[in-house]
XYZ file of N, CA and C in Angstrom:
531
model
N -49.283 -1.305 49.922
C -49.000 -1.176 51.081
C -47.246 -1.437 50.399
N -46.812 -1.386 51.876
C -45.202 -0.832 51.430
C -44.139 -0.964 52.357
N -43.130 -1.597 51.900
C -42.034 -1.794 53.239
C -40.497 -1.136 52.467
N -40.060 -0.578 53.258
C -38.991 -0.141 52.264
C -37.595 -0.782 53.850
N -37.170 -1.401 53.029
C -35.958 -2.362 54.004
C -34.466 -1.158 54.439
N -34.451 -1.530 55.845
C -33.382 -0.295 56.379
C -32.240 -0.828 55.787
N -31.129 -0.183 56.119
C -29.700 -0.298 55.420
C -28.757 -1.276 56.010
N -29.603 -1.633 57.212
C -28.807 -3.199 57.932
C -29.572 -3.995 58.055
N -30.798 -4.060 56.967
C -31.744 -4.954 56.738
C -31.972 -5.926 55.369
N -30.857 -4.924 54.753
C -30.519 -5.170 53.254
C -29.982 -6.758 52.967
N -30.101 -7.873 51.594
C -30.017 -8.575 51.947
C -28.281 -8.941 52.008
N -28.346 -8.043 51.114
C -26.381 -7.836 50.370
C -25.359 -8.137 50.874
N -26.335 -8.102 51.945
C -24.881 -6.989 53.291
C -25.059 -8.655 53.629
N -25.675 -9.290 54.429
C -25.216 -10.853 54.945
C -24.956 -10.419 56.365
N -26.113 -10.032 57.200
C -25.294 -9.874 58.486
C -26.133 -10.644 59.156
N -25.966 -10.438 60.497
C -27.031 -10.235 61.256
C -28.164 -10.113 61.408
N -28.083 -8.989 61.225
C -29.137 -7.808 61.112
C -30.164 -7.869 59.506
N -29.466 -8.679 59.335
C -30.118 -8.742 57.829
C -30.764 -9.918 57.249
N -31.994 -10.423 58.536
C -31.996 -11.460 58.129
C -33.481 -11.845 57.403
N -33.901 -12.686 56.237
C -34.394 -12.715 55.238
C -35.644 -12.402 55.654
N -36.147 -14.135 56.226
C -37.393 -14.450 56.625
C -38.399 -13.415 58.056
N -36.970 -12.914 58.666
C -38.052 -11.346 59.083
C -38.720 -10.665 57.951
N -38.059 -9.925 57.010
C -38.465 -9.443 56.248
C -39.434 -9.618 55.418
N -39.316 -10.818 55.001
C -40.499 -10.917 54.352
C -41.937 -11.628 55.269
N -41.706 -12.024 56.348
C -42.957 -12.135 57.447
C -43.431 -10.622 57.769
N -43.028 -9.857 57.530
C -43.071 -8.421 58.322
C -43.576 -8.325 57.444
N -43.519 -8.371 55.945
C -43.833 -7.586 54.728
C -46.102 -8.512 54.361
N -45.629 -9.591 54.986
C -46.958 -10.548 54.825
C -47.506 -10.313 56.177
N -47.360 -9.602 56.929
C -47.874 -9.228 58.230
C -49.009 -7.884 57.844
N -48.123 -7.520 56.862
C -49.111 -5.627 56.465
C -50.055 -6.548 55.554
N -49.418 -6.982 54.733
C -50.589 -7.727 53.723
C -51.904 -8.569 54.392
N -51.520 -8.698 55.102
C -52.892 -9.672 56.395
C -53.406 -8.392 57.018
N -52.922 -7.464 57.665
C -53.480 -6.928 57.916
C -54.561 -5.890 57.598
N -53.710 -5.787 56.635
C -54.304 -4.906 55.115
C -56.149 -5.403 54.496
N -56.142 -6.750 54.399
C -56.789 -7.455 54.002
C -57.875 -8.439 54.571
N -56.576 -9.231 55.034
C -57.012 -10.855 55.896
C -56.573 -11.361 54.892
N -56.148 -11.057 53.783
C -55.280 -12.500 53.681
C -53.751 -12.279 53.231
N -53.280 -14.021 53.021
C -51.527 -13.464 53.351
C -50.482 -13.323 51.967
N -50.532 -12.857 51.516
C -49.572 -13.252 50.386
C -49.507 -15.009 49.827
N -49.421 -15.469 48.564
C -48.698 -16.780 48.503
C -47.760 -16.780 47.038
N -47.686 -16.122 46.692
C -46.573 -15.479 45.499
C -45.602 -14.305 46.032
N -44.893 -14.213 45.066
C -43.387 -13.411 45.219
C -42.949 -13.037 43.749
N -42.711 -11.672 43.768
C -41.636 -11.834 42.365
C -40.415 -10.262 42.763
N -39.610 -10.905 42.227
C -38.097 -10.638 42.818
C -37.235 -10.382 41.740
N -35.907 -9.919 42.112
C -34.644 -9.765 40.678
C -33.917 -11.142 41.180
N -33.555 -11.464 39.642
C -32.455 -12.630 39.909
C -30.967 -12.278 40.886
N -30.554 -11.048 40.489
C -29.708 -10.951 41.482
C -30.028 -11.558 43.268
N -31.457 -10.949 43.712
C -32.577 -11.063 44.596
C -31.597 -12.543 44.996
N -31.924 -13.519 44.151
C -31.413 -14.915 44.228
C -30.560 -15.118 44.736
N -29.308 -14.968 43.751
C -28.149 -14.730 44.148
C -27.532 -14.459 45.457
N -28.042 -13.169 46.086
C -27.855 -13.586 46.825
C -28.398 -14.279 48.998
N -29.564 -14.275 48.060
C -30.434 -15.679 49.142
C -29.757 -16.531 48.986
N -29.351 -17.654 47.548
C -28.530 -18.506 48.214
C -27.669 -18.974 48.651
N -26.381 -17.490 48.676
C -25.673 -17.710 49.895
C -25.893 -17.045 50.987
N -26.499 -16.676 51.434
C -26.990 -15.030 53.469
C -27.598 -16.869 53.897
N -25.938 -16.298 55.278
C -26.485 -17.074 56.525
C -28.115 -17.545 56.953
N -29.091 -16.462 56.994
C -30.220 -16.833 57.700
C -30.877 -18.091 56.618
N -30.828 -18.163 55.558
C -31.012 -19.063 54.611
C -30.292 -20.466 54.595
N -29.176 -20.813 54.982
C -28.501 -21.419 54.723
C -28.684 -22.111 55.751
N -28.898 -21.479 57.110
C -28.579 -21.951 58.360
C -29.986 -22.784 58.861
N -30.722 -21.749 57.713
C -32.278 -22.876 58.175
C -32.472 -24.741 57.557
N -31.663 -23.768 56.580
C -31.481 -25.397 55.541
C -30.452 -26.228 55.503
N -29.346 -26.068 56.436
C -28.702 -26.940 55.988
C -28.361 -28.497 56.606
N -29.526 -28.713 57.558
C -29.162 -29.782 58.097
C -30.514 -31.355 57.341
N -31.408 -29.997 56.997
C -32.644 -30.940 55.674
C -32.783 -30.841 54.727
N -31.328 -30.259 53.223
C -31.444 -30.159 52.288
C -29.906 -30.525 52.421
N -30.237 -31.101 50.741
C -29.159 -31.115 50.401
C -28.499 -29.679 48.767
N -27.282 -29.586 48.654
C -27.601 -28.677 47.927
C -27.074 -27.214 48.668
N -27.502 -26.682 47.004
C -28.121 -24.850 47.449
C -29.598 -24.628 47.237
N -30.359 -23.874 47.830
C -31.109 -23.138 47.667
C -31.787 -22.796 46.022
N -33.098 -23.409 45.856
C -33.544 -23.681 44.928
C -34.753 -22.458 44.647
N -36.067 -22.311 43.713
C -36.376 -20.955 44.156
C -37.392 -21.837 44.760
N -38.336 -22.874 44.292
C -38.928 -23.592 45.410
C -38.732 -24.278 46.534
N -37.569 -23.865 47.063
C -37.329 -24.345 48.537
C -37.205 -23.402 49.581
N -36.843 -21.990 48.528
C -37.158 -20.130 49.189
C -38.694 -20.425 49.586
N -39.146 -20.664 48.462
C -40.441 -20.872 48.333
C -41.444 -20.878 49.101
N -41.129 -22.252 50.046
C -41.499 -22.933 50.593
C -40.992 -22.515 52.342
N -39.628 -22.045 52.162
C -38.972 -21.110 53.605
C -39.998 -20.338 53.900
N -40.262 -19.015 52.529
C -41.173 -17.884 53.114
C -42.919 -18.540 53.238
N -42.446 -19.529 52.502
C -44.539 -19.882 53.561
C -45.088 -19.362 52.258
N -44.623 -19.640 50.685
C -45.028 -18.897 49.427
C -45.708 -20.439 48.939
N -46.584 -20.720 48.262
C -46.419 -21.105 47.025
C -46.211 -21.329 45.729
N -45.442 -20.225 45.641
C -44.600 -19.868 44.334
C -44.094 -18.695 44.405
N -41.755 -18.419 44.372
C -41.586 -17.633 43.949
C -40.457 -18.048 42.920
N -41.026 -16.311 42.114
C -40.185 -15.697 40.832
C -39.457 -15.314 41.251
N -38.840 -15.502 40.247
C -37.400 -13.754 40.153
C -37.078 -14.263 38.289
N -37.054 -12.890 38.515
C -36.509 -12.407 37.299
C -35.522 -12.231 36.433
N -35.018 -12.935 35.118
C -33.999 -13.639 35.024
C -34.069 -11.912 33.511
N -34.477 -10.749 33.535
C -33.908 -10.141 32.327
C -32.922 -9.029 32.520
N -32.758 -8.798 30.975
C -31.484 -8.095 31.869
C -31.862 -6.836 30.811
N -31.809 -5.374 30.842
C -32.075 -3.749 30.533
C -30.621 -3.897 29.504
N -30.950 -3.349 28.101
C -29.368 -3.542 27.415
C -30.013 -2.462 27.075
N -28.398 -1.678 27.535
C -28.446 -0.569 27.202
C -27.644 0.494 26.282
N -27.413 -0.490 24.953
C -25.754 -0.700 24.444
C -26.806 0.097 22.925
N -26.020 0.593 21.609
C -26.697 0.987 20.591
C -26.226 -0.019 19.835
N -26.868 0.003 18.140
C -26.897 -1.610 17.730
C -25.767 -0.962 17.073
N -24.890 -2.008 16.782
C -23.258 -2.658 15.685
C -21.780 -1.641 17.024
N -22.397 -1.618 17.984
C -21.458 -0.654 19.209
C -21.248 -2.293 19.608
N -19.813 -2.204 20.324
C -19.130 -2.454 20.630
C -18.702 -3.270 22.184
N -20.224 -2.944 23.008
C -20.451 -2.278 24.660
C -20.955 -4.186 24.807
N -20.280 -4.602 26.042
C -21.105 -5.445 26.792
C -22.739 -4.991 27.174
N -22.882 -5.986 27.487
C -24.575 -6.273 27.668
C -24.258 -7.027 29.237
N -24.658 -5.773 30.171
C -25.013 -6.564 31.526
C -25.821 -6.229 32.186
N -26.231 -6.981 32.958
C -27.814 -6.657 34.084
C -27.204 -5.514 34.782
N -28.165 -4.584 34.832
C -28.168 -3.002 36.001
C -28.879 -3.599 37.319
N -28.958 -2.794 37.215
C -29.462 -2.723 39.389
C -31.021 -1.908 38.653
N -31.565 -2.501 37.469
C -33.391 -2.393 37.983
C -34.308 -2.414 38.963
N -35.428 -2.198 38.470
C -36.516 -2.142 39.730
C -36.797 -3.458 40.410
N -36.429 -4.469 39.024
C -36.822 -5.716 39.838
C -35.737 -6.637 40.639
N -34.499 -6.120 40.399
C -33.504 -6.038 40.836
C -33.210 -5.786 42.780
N -33.364 -4.588 43.302
C -33.326 -4.300 44.466
C -35.486 -4.838 44.798
N -35.891 -4.638 44.200
C -37.063 -4.540 44.694
C -38.449 -5.855 45.076
N -39.493 -5.945 45.851
C -39.715 -7.624 45.357
C -41.382 -7.328 46.564
N -42.053 -8.233 45.237
C -43.461 -7.718 45.689
C -44.038 -9.177 45.977
N -44.858 -8.687 47.076
C -45.326 -10.724 47.764
C -47.102 -10.228 47.887
N -47.409 -10.988 46.877
C -49.028 -10.779 46.511
C -49.620 -12.435 47.232
N -51.570 -12.166 47.020
C -52.319 -12.941 46.883
C -52.438 -12.627 45.352
N -53.126 -14.465 45.244
C -53.827 -14.510 44.238
C -54.528 -15.679 44.555
N -56.022 -16.025 44.071
C -56.886 -17.507 44.338
C -56.466 -18.148 43.823
N -57.081 -19.858 44.356
C -57.013 -20.242 43.458
C -57.779 -20.742 42.459
N -58.483 -20.013 42.178
C -59.434 -19.296 41.240
C -60.478 -18.421 41.256
N -60.817 -17.602 39.631
C -61.023 -16.903 40.062
C -62.931 -16.888 41.033
N -63.488 -15.799 40.588
C -64.761 -16.111 41.169
C -65.172 -14.412 41.543
N -66.848 -14.532 41.167
C -66.900 -12.847 41.867
C -67.036 -12.829 43.841
N -66.584 -11.845 43.341
C -66.603 -10.842 44.743
C -65.601 -11.773 45.665
N -64.483 -12.057 44.543
C -63.547 -13.026 45.599
C -62.082 -12.000 45.079
N -61.525 -10.906 46.291
C -60.687 -10.092 46.274
C -59.417 -10.969 45.327
N -58.756 -9.924 44.867
C -57.182 -10.679 44.270
C -56.516 -9.458 44.048
N -55.014 -9.516 44.164
C -54.199 -8.344 43.414
C -54.644 -8.034 42.390
N -54.531 -8.378 41.360
C -55.001 -8.568 40.240
C -55.986 -9.433 39.853
N -56.699 -8.938 38.269
C -56.854 -10.354 38.056
C -56.636 -10.030 35.717
N -56.711 -10.603 34.854
C -56.380 -10.308 34.146
C -57.445 -10.828 32.981
N -58.319 -9.671 32.192
C -59.407 -10.099 31.977
C -59.150 -10.102 29.852
N -59.995 -10.932 29.853
C -60.615 -11.124 28.561
C -61.619 -10.022 27.786
N -61.618 -9.747 26.648
C -62.455 -9.343 25.911
C -62.634 -9.818 24.984
N -64.207 -10.061 24.738
C -64.648 -11.005 23.826
C -63.373 -12.183 23.316
N -64.270 -13.297 22.023
C -63.151 -14.412 21.946
C -62.184 -13.694 21.030
N -61.706 -15.072 20.411
C -60.427 -15.011 19.593
C -60.889 -14.379 18.556
N -59.807 -13.777 17.584
C -59.884 -13.068 16.246
C -59.023 -14.080 15.345
N -60.113 -14.636 14.368
C -59.360 -15.726 13.887
C -59.617 -15.164 11.863
N -58.103 -14.799 11.625
C -58.008 -14.024 10.292
C -57.523 -15.565 9.779
N -58.207 -15.410 8.517
C -57.237 -16.561 7.237
C -57.282 -15.686 5.777
N -56.248 -16.180 5.094
C -56.009 -15.577 4.255
C -55.247 -17.006 2.861
N -55.498 -16.478 1.656
C -54.066 -17.415 0.801
C -53.489 -16.600 0.162
N -52.127 -16.967 0.842
C -50.860 -15.726 -0.456
C -50.011 -17.022 -1.213
N -50.978 -16.926 -2.558
C -50.593 -17.475 -3.997
C -49.285 -17.337 -3.525
N -48.480 -16.078 -3.983
C -47.153 -15.930 -4.073
C -45.739 -17.136 -3.409
N -46.875 -17.736 -2.501
C -45.819 -18.358 -1.331
C -47.015 -19.832 -1.139
N -46.900 -19.728 -1.651
C -48.141 -21.116 -1.952
C -48.749 -21.830 -0.966
N -49.758 -20.941 -0.019
C -49.869 -21.045 1.712
C -50.552 -20.588 2.258
N -51.067 -20.835 2.895
C -52.391 -20.005 4.394
C -52.372 -19.393 4.545
N -52.178 -18.202 5.581
C -52.408 -17.504 6.204
C -53.100 -17.882 7.576
N -52.606 -17.539 8.689
C -54.196 -18.115 9.839
C -53.109 -16.998 11.450
N -53.765 -16.077 11.322
C -53.612 -14.649 12.367
C -54.426 -14.952 13.181
N -54.370 -14.814 14.651
C -55.505 -15.770 15.908
C -54.755 -14.141 16.847
N -55.587 -13.324 17.263
C -55.361 -12.973 19.046
C -56.668 -12.516 19.278
N -55.907 -12.136 19.969
C -56.963 -12.023 21.349
C -56.523 -10.867 22.076
N -57.524 -10.146 23.004
C -56.912 -8.850 23.293
C -57.318 -9.146 25.435
N -55.777 -8.926 25.942
C -55.969 -9.420 27.103
C -55.589 -8.190 28.379
N -56.817 -7.722 29.468
C -56.184 -6.780 29.942
C -55.914 -6.830 31.751
N -54.880 -6.389 32.184
C -54.350 -6.949 32.626
C -54.517 -5.553 34.884
N -55.697 -6.018 35.517
C -55.855 -4.941 36.176
C -56.044 -5.620 37.380
N -55.418 -4.060 38.224
C -55.269 -3.936 39.532
C -56.898 -4.454 40.225
N -57.371 -5.466 40.996
C -58.473 -4.681 41.638
C -57.910 -4.855 43.256
N -57.056 -5.627 43.576
C -57.227 -5.275 45.432
C -55.912 -5.400 45.921
N -55.353 -3.963 46.224
C -53.997 -3.333 46.369
C -53.977 -3.607 47.779
N -54.068 -4.372 48.108
C -55.042 -4.327 50.190
C -53.872 -5.515 50.131
N -54.414 -6.261 49.001
C -53.795 -8.004 49.089
C -52.225 -8.283 49.223
N -51.029 -7.112 48.500
C -50.053 -7.332 48.354
C -49.094 -6.256 49.507
N -47.573 -6.584 48.991
C -47.260 -5.779 49.637
C -45.867 -5.662 49.096
N -45.336 -3.976 48.760
C -44.344 -3.736 47.336
C -43.072 -3.490 48.830
N -42.202 -4.067 48.593
C -41.003 -4.460 49.601
C -39.516 -3.286 48.724
N -39.436 -3.073 49.024
C -38.093 -1.839 48.253
C -36.910 -2.102 49.525
N -36.041 -2.124 48.262
C -34.260 -2.006 48.638
C -33.854 -2.973 49.651
N -34.474 -4.687 49.355
C -34.052 -5.064 49.779
C -32.490 -6.224 49.853
N -32.091 -5.232 48.915
C -30.696 -5.414 48.024
C -29.876 -4.174 48.230
N -28.365 -3.600 48.264
C -28.458 -2.874 48.160
C -27.910 -2.294 46.536
């Protein structure tokens, strides 16, 4: 499922037509109609969090009930989500030993948002946006290093992240400019 924000609905504009709750509710309805599951988690970029913290539609909804500024937990409850994650990753575009500042770029996580549904616990025949599968048990290797007078222990595990039911998610593109 996909939803593209129109130019007037982008949260970075902070206008009457860029109501954040309407866009998130529309994305939830799209996932609900496709799967019968309402998204309970969300992932976005840090720039989105910065725009949401000062957006008039968010501030108007909480100004008489909350002190301070909106947090991730407060925004999650406003959007009726269990948890809302904002990525603080930085894309480093400089060469080594060059004096060029590192700055956050408009990467995919900055301008797009994903709302998805995950169950409380995995179960057979239970749809979810994705599951993380493990293969086999942990592999433990231990060996002695006489040169350093110590024992080295390596533990490894194979994980596979698989999309199971994409209908339980809605990808919102272009929520900020």
